[in-house]
Short mmCIF file of C-alpha atoms in Angstrom, two decimals:
data_model
loop_
_atom_site.label_atom_id
_atom_site.label_comp_id
_atom_site.label_asym_id
_atom_site.label_seq_id
_atom_site.Cartn_x
_atom_site.Cartn_y
_atom_site.Cartn_z
CA VAL A 119 -72.30 -44.02 29.39
CA ALA A 120 -72.48 -45.77 33.23
CA ALA A 121 -76.14 -46.77 32.45
CA THR A 122 -75.57 -48.95 29.16
CA ALA A 123 -72.31 -50.43 29.93
CA PRO A 124 -73.66 -53.17 31.45
CA TYR A 125 -76.20 -54.15 28.93
CA MET A 126 -73.02 -53.99 26.21
CA HIS A 127 -71.41 -55.97 28.08
CA ASP A 128 -73.95 -58.47 28.74
CA GLY A 129 -75.23 -58.57 25.30
CA ALA A 130 -71.66 -59.19 23.45
CA TYR A 131 -71.44 -56.29 21.74
CA VAL A 132 -70.07 -56.98 18.02
CA THR A 133 -71.37 -56.04 14.40
CA LEU A 134 -71.77 -57.93 11.68
CA GLU A 135 -68.27 -57.01 9.87
CA ASP A 136 -66.52 -57.58 12.84
CA ALA A 137 -67.47 -61.51 12.78
CA VAL A 138 -66.52 -62.04 8.78
CA ARG A 139 -63.22 -60.21 9.44
CA HIS A 140 -62.81 -62.58 12.56
CA ASN A 141 -63.71 -65.99 10.55
CA LEU A 142 -66.66 -66.49 12.96
CA ASP A 143 -68.85 -69.41 11.59
CA PRO A 144 -71.86 -67.27 9.65
CA SER A 145 -74.44 -69.75 10.82
CA GLY A 146 -73.73 -69.11 14.48
CA VAL A 147 -73.53 -65.49 13.93
CA ALA A 148 -77.21 -65.60 12.22
CA ARG A 149 -78.33 -67.89 15.47
CA ARG A 150 -76.96 -65.65 17.90
CA TYR A 151 -78.40 -62.51 15.99
CA ASP A 152 -81.55 -61.88 18.69
CA SER A 153 -79.25 -62.78 21.58
CA GLU A 154 -75.87 -60.90 21.18
CA PHE A 155 -76.99 -58.01 18.55
CA LEU A 156 -80.68 -56.97 19.65
CA PRO A 157 -79.67 -54.77 22.61
CA LYS A 158 -81.51 -55.28 26.33
CA LEU A 159 -81.16 -51.79 26.91
CA PRO A 160 -84.57 -50.50 27.81
CA ALA A 161 -86.26 -48.23 24.82
CA GLU A 162 -85.99 -44.69 26.74
CA LEU A 163 -81.76 -45.43 27.18
CA GLN A 164 -81.55 -45.97 23.49
CA THR A 165 -79.22 -43.36 22.10
CA THR A 166 -82.11 -41.96 19.86
CA PRO A 167 -84.21 -41.46 22.10
CA TRP A 168 -82.05 -40.73 25.31
CA LEU A 169 -80.40 -37.90 23.03
CA GLY A 170 -83.65 -36.64 21.60
CA GLU A 171 -84.91 -36.22 25.43
CA ARG A 172 -81.88 -34.30 26.88
CA ALA A 173 -82.09 -31.74 23.61
CA ARG A 174 -85.84 -31.10 25.06
CA GLU A 175 -84.16 -31.35 28.11
CA PHE A 176 -81.92 -28.62 27.35
CA ILE A 177 -84.66 -25.91 25.68
CA ARG A 178 -86.95 -26.33 28.27
CA ARG A 179 -84.28 -25.11 30.64
CA ARG A 180 -83.36 -22.49 28.42
CA PRO A 181 -83.36 -18.80 30.26
CA ALA A 182 -86.47 -16.83 28.85
CA GLY A 183 -85.00 -14.74 26.06
CA PHE A 184 -81.83 -16.60 25.91
CA PRO A 185 -79.90 -17.55 22.08
CA PHE A 186 -78.72 -20.58 21.78
CA PHE A 187 -76.80 -23.14 19.30
CA LEU A 188 -78.10 -26.81 19.90
CA VAL A 189 -76.66 -30.09 18.38
CA VAL A 190 -78.06 -33.15 18.21
CA SER A 191 -75.92 -35.89 17.24
CA PHE A 192 -77.51 -39.11 16.67
CA TYR A 193 -75.31 -41.71 16.91
CA ALA A 194 -77.73 -44.41 14.84
CA PRO A 195 -78.33 -45.98 12.80
CA HIS A 196 -74.97 -47.43 13.03
CA ASP A 197 -73.92 -51.40 12.47
CA PRO A 198 -75.01 -54.00 13.91
CA TYR A 199 -78.15 -51.47 13.80
CA CYS A 200 -79.70 -52.12 17.15
CA VAL A 201 -82.70 -51.10 18.04
CA SER A 202 -84.59 -51.70 21.40
CA ALA A 203 -88.24 -53.39 21.49
CA PRO A 204 -91.22 -52.68 20.53
CA HIS A 205 -89.66 -50.72 18.22
CA ASP A 206 -87.17 -53.98 16.97
CA ALA A 207 -91.15 -54.57 15.09
CA LEU A 208 -91.51 -51.67 13.52
CA ILE A 209 -90.55 -52.62 10.08
CA ASP A 210 -91.95 -56.18 9.01
CA PRO A 211 -88.61 -58.12 7.28
CA GLY A 212 -90.74 -59.58 5.57
CA ARG A 213 -91.68 -56.87 3.47
CA ILE A 214 -87.79 -55.73 2.67
CA PRO A 215 -86.90 -56.66 -1.27
CA LEU A 216 -83.26 -57.03 -1.16
CA PRO A 217 -81.38 -55.64 -4.51
CA PRO A 218 -79.96 -58.63 -7.20
CA LEU A 219 -76.64 -59.09 -6.68
CA PRO A 220 -74.14 -57.81 -9.48
CA PRO A 221 -71.33 -60.11 -10.92
CA GLU A 222 -68.16 -60.88 -8.64
CA PRO A 223 -66.32 -58.08 -9.32
CA PRO A 224 -62.17 -58.69 -10.45
CA PRO A 225 -59.88 -59.36 -7.88
CA SER A 226 -57.80 -55.58 -8.68
CA SER A 227 -61.49 -53.66 -8.13
CA ARG A 228 -61.87 -51.86 -5.11
CA LEU A 229 -64.73 -53.73 -4.23
CA ARG A 230 -62.60 -56.26 -2.99
CA GLY A 231 -61.39 -54.29 0.02
CA GLU A 232 -64.95 -54.94 1.83
CA PRO A 233 -66.07 -58.28 2.96
CA SER A 234 -69.01 -59.47 1.12
CA LEU A 235 -71.29 -60.71 3.95
CA ARG A 236 -74.03 -60.69 1.22
CA LYS A 237 -72.00 -64.12 0.35
CA ILE A 238 -72.31 -66.09 3.58
CA LEU A 239 -75.53 -64.53 5.70
CA PRO A 240 -78.58 -66.20 5.04
CA GLU A 241 -81.23 -63.77 3.20
CA PRO A 242 -83.49 -63.60 6.71
CA MET A 243 -80.82 -61.67 8.43
CA TRP A 244 -79.82 -59.34 5.87
CA ARG A 245 -83.94 -58.64 5.59
CA LYS A 246 -84.44 -58.00 9.07
CA ASN A 247 -80.83 -56.10 9.63
CA ILE A 248 -82.24 -53.40 6.74
CA ALA A 249 -85.69 -53.60 8.51
CA HIS A 250 -83.43 -52.53 11.83
CA TYR A 251 -81.35 -49.95 9.79
CA LEU A 252 -85.03 -48.30 8.87
CA ALA A 253 -86.71 -48.47 12.26
CA ASN A 254 -83.21 -46.46 13.70
CA VAL A 255 -84.36 -43.59 10.83
CA SER A 256 -87.90 -43.93 11.73
CA LEU A 257 -86.92 -42.99 15.65
CA ILE A 258 -84.52 -39.95 14.32
CA ASP A 259 -87.75 -38.76 12.18
CA ARG A 260 -89.91 -39.32 15.45
CA GLU A 261 -87.23 -37.53 17.33
CA ALA A 262 -87.04 -34.70 15.11
CA CYS A 263 -90.72 -34.10 15.15
CA LEU A 264 -90.51 -33.79 19.05
CA LEU A 265 -87.58 -31.79 18.95
CA VAL A 266 -89.87 -29.77 17.16
CA ASP A 267 -93.00 -29.62 19.13
CA CYS A 268 -90.69 -28.46 22.25
CA LEU A 269 -89.78 -25.96 19.94
CA LYS A 270 -93.62 -24.63 19.37
CA GLU A 271 -94.88 -25.53 23.12
CA ARG A 272 -91.91 -22.78 24.30
CA GLY A 273 -92.57 -20.27 21.66
CA LEU A 274 -89.26 -20.75 20.00
CA TYR A 275 -90.32 -22.45 16.70
CA GLU A 276 -90.69 -19.15 14.54
CA ASN A 277 -87.60 -17.79 15.58
CA THR A 278 -85.17 -21.08 14.59
CA LEU A 279 -83.54 -22.39 12.28
CA LEU A 280 -83.60 -26.29 12.27
CA VAL A 281 -80.88 -27.94 9.79
CA ILE A 282 -80.85 -31.67 9.41
CA ALA A 283 -77.67 -33.16 7.57
CA SER A 284 -76.19 -36.44 7.43
CA ASP A 285 -72.43 -37.61 7.12
CA HIS A 286 -73.38 -41.05 4.65
CA GLY A 287 -75.93 -43.77 3.94
CA ASP A 288 -74.82 -47.36 4.14
CA THR A 289 -75.08 -49.69 1.01
CA LEU A 290 -76.83 -52.55 3.04
CA GLY A 291 -75.56 -55.36 0.81
CA GLU A 292 -76.10 -53.19 -2.22
CA HIS A 293 -72.86 -54.53 -4.94
CA ARG A 294 -72.00 -57.03 -2.50
CA ILE A 295 -71.07 -54.99 -0.16
CA TRP A 296 -72.14 -53.43 3.18
CA GLY A 297 -70.76 -50.26 4.32
CA LYS A 298 -69.92 -46.64 3.20
CA ASN A 299 -66.68 -46.83 1.66
CA LEU A 300 -67.53 -46.44 -1.67
CA PHE A 301 -69.49 -43.06 -2.80
CA TYR A 302 -72.52 -45.21 -4.47
CA GLU A 303 -75.79 -43.04 -4.63
CA SER A 304 -77.02 -45.01 -0.94
CA VAL A 305 -73.84 -44.14 0.45
CA ALA A 306 -73.53 -40.06 -0.86
CA ARG A 307 -76.99 -39.37 -1.03
CA VAL A 308 -77.97 -38.01 1.98
CA PRO A 309 -80.06 -35.28 3.46
CA LEU A 310 -79.35 -31.71 4.13
CA ILE A 311 -82.62 -29.64 5.16
CA PHE A 312 -82.56 -26.32 6.35
CA HIS A 313 -85.90 -25.00 7.80
CA HIS A 314 -87.06 -21.42 9.66
CA GLY A 315 -90.33 -21.42 11.20
CA GLY A 316 -90.76 -18.00 10.68
CA GLY A 317 -90.46 -18.47 6.73
CA LYS A 318 -87.01 -16.96 6.01
CA ILE A 319 -85.67 -19.76 3.70
CA ALA A 320 -87.29 -19.83 0.12
CA THR A 321 -88.65 -23.05 -0.38
CA GLY A 322 -87.90 -26.00 -2.92
CA VAL A 323 -85.59 -28.51 -3.84
CA THR A 324 -82.12 -27.79 -5.44
CA LYS A 325 -80.10 -30.50 -7.16
#
């Protein structure tokens, strides 16, 4: 935390929803996107690779024959979906399709309970945020693979149960909303994967 605090202070950390709630000029938010929302953290200090390296360090230092239980809780992706260079260029925002906007909901709808950023922010900013969300997901995929490689190098893979889970997704502008508070498919459909290197879990997909 001490290592990242100066970067967060210099970056004037703020989320998109905070900007709307405090009535900041949307065009001003867009102009400041690159300087304030993108972190000045070196890639290795971003939370996902930093946690991944700490997890691998734990496995490497584990005494031989000593059982372990390890939880690696990746915080990303979370708004404002910051991702450090060079990973910020992993996904081309220009290739991101934006879902069509549905009709305006009635005033009594629960959809009114969350700010509709899609209405006031420019499309390029939306595409960039979605691209960075996907880049964060790709980073987690990468760290999961590196963790598996580390288990194999230490001779632990065949006797380790791996569980990959997530609490929720985000709507990312679908349904005129941004976050997670309504159980649409993009919010509720999250991974739950069990894998045993020794093949002791039945294969297949359960729906």
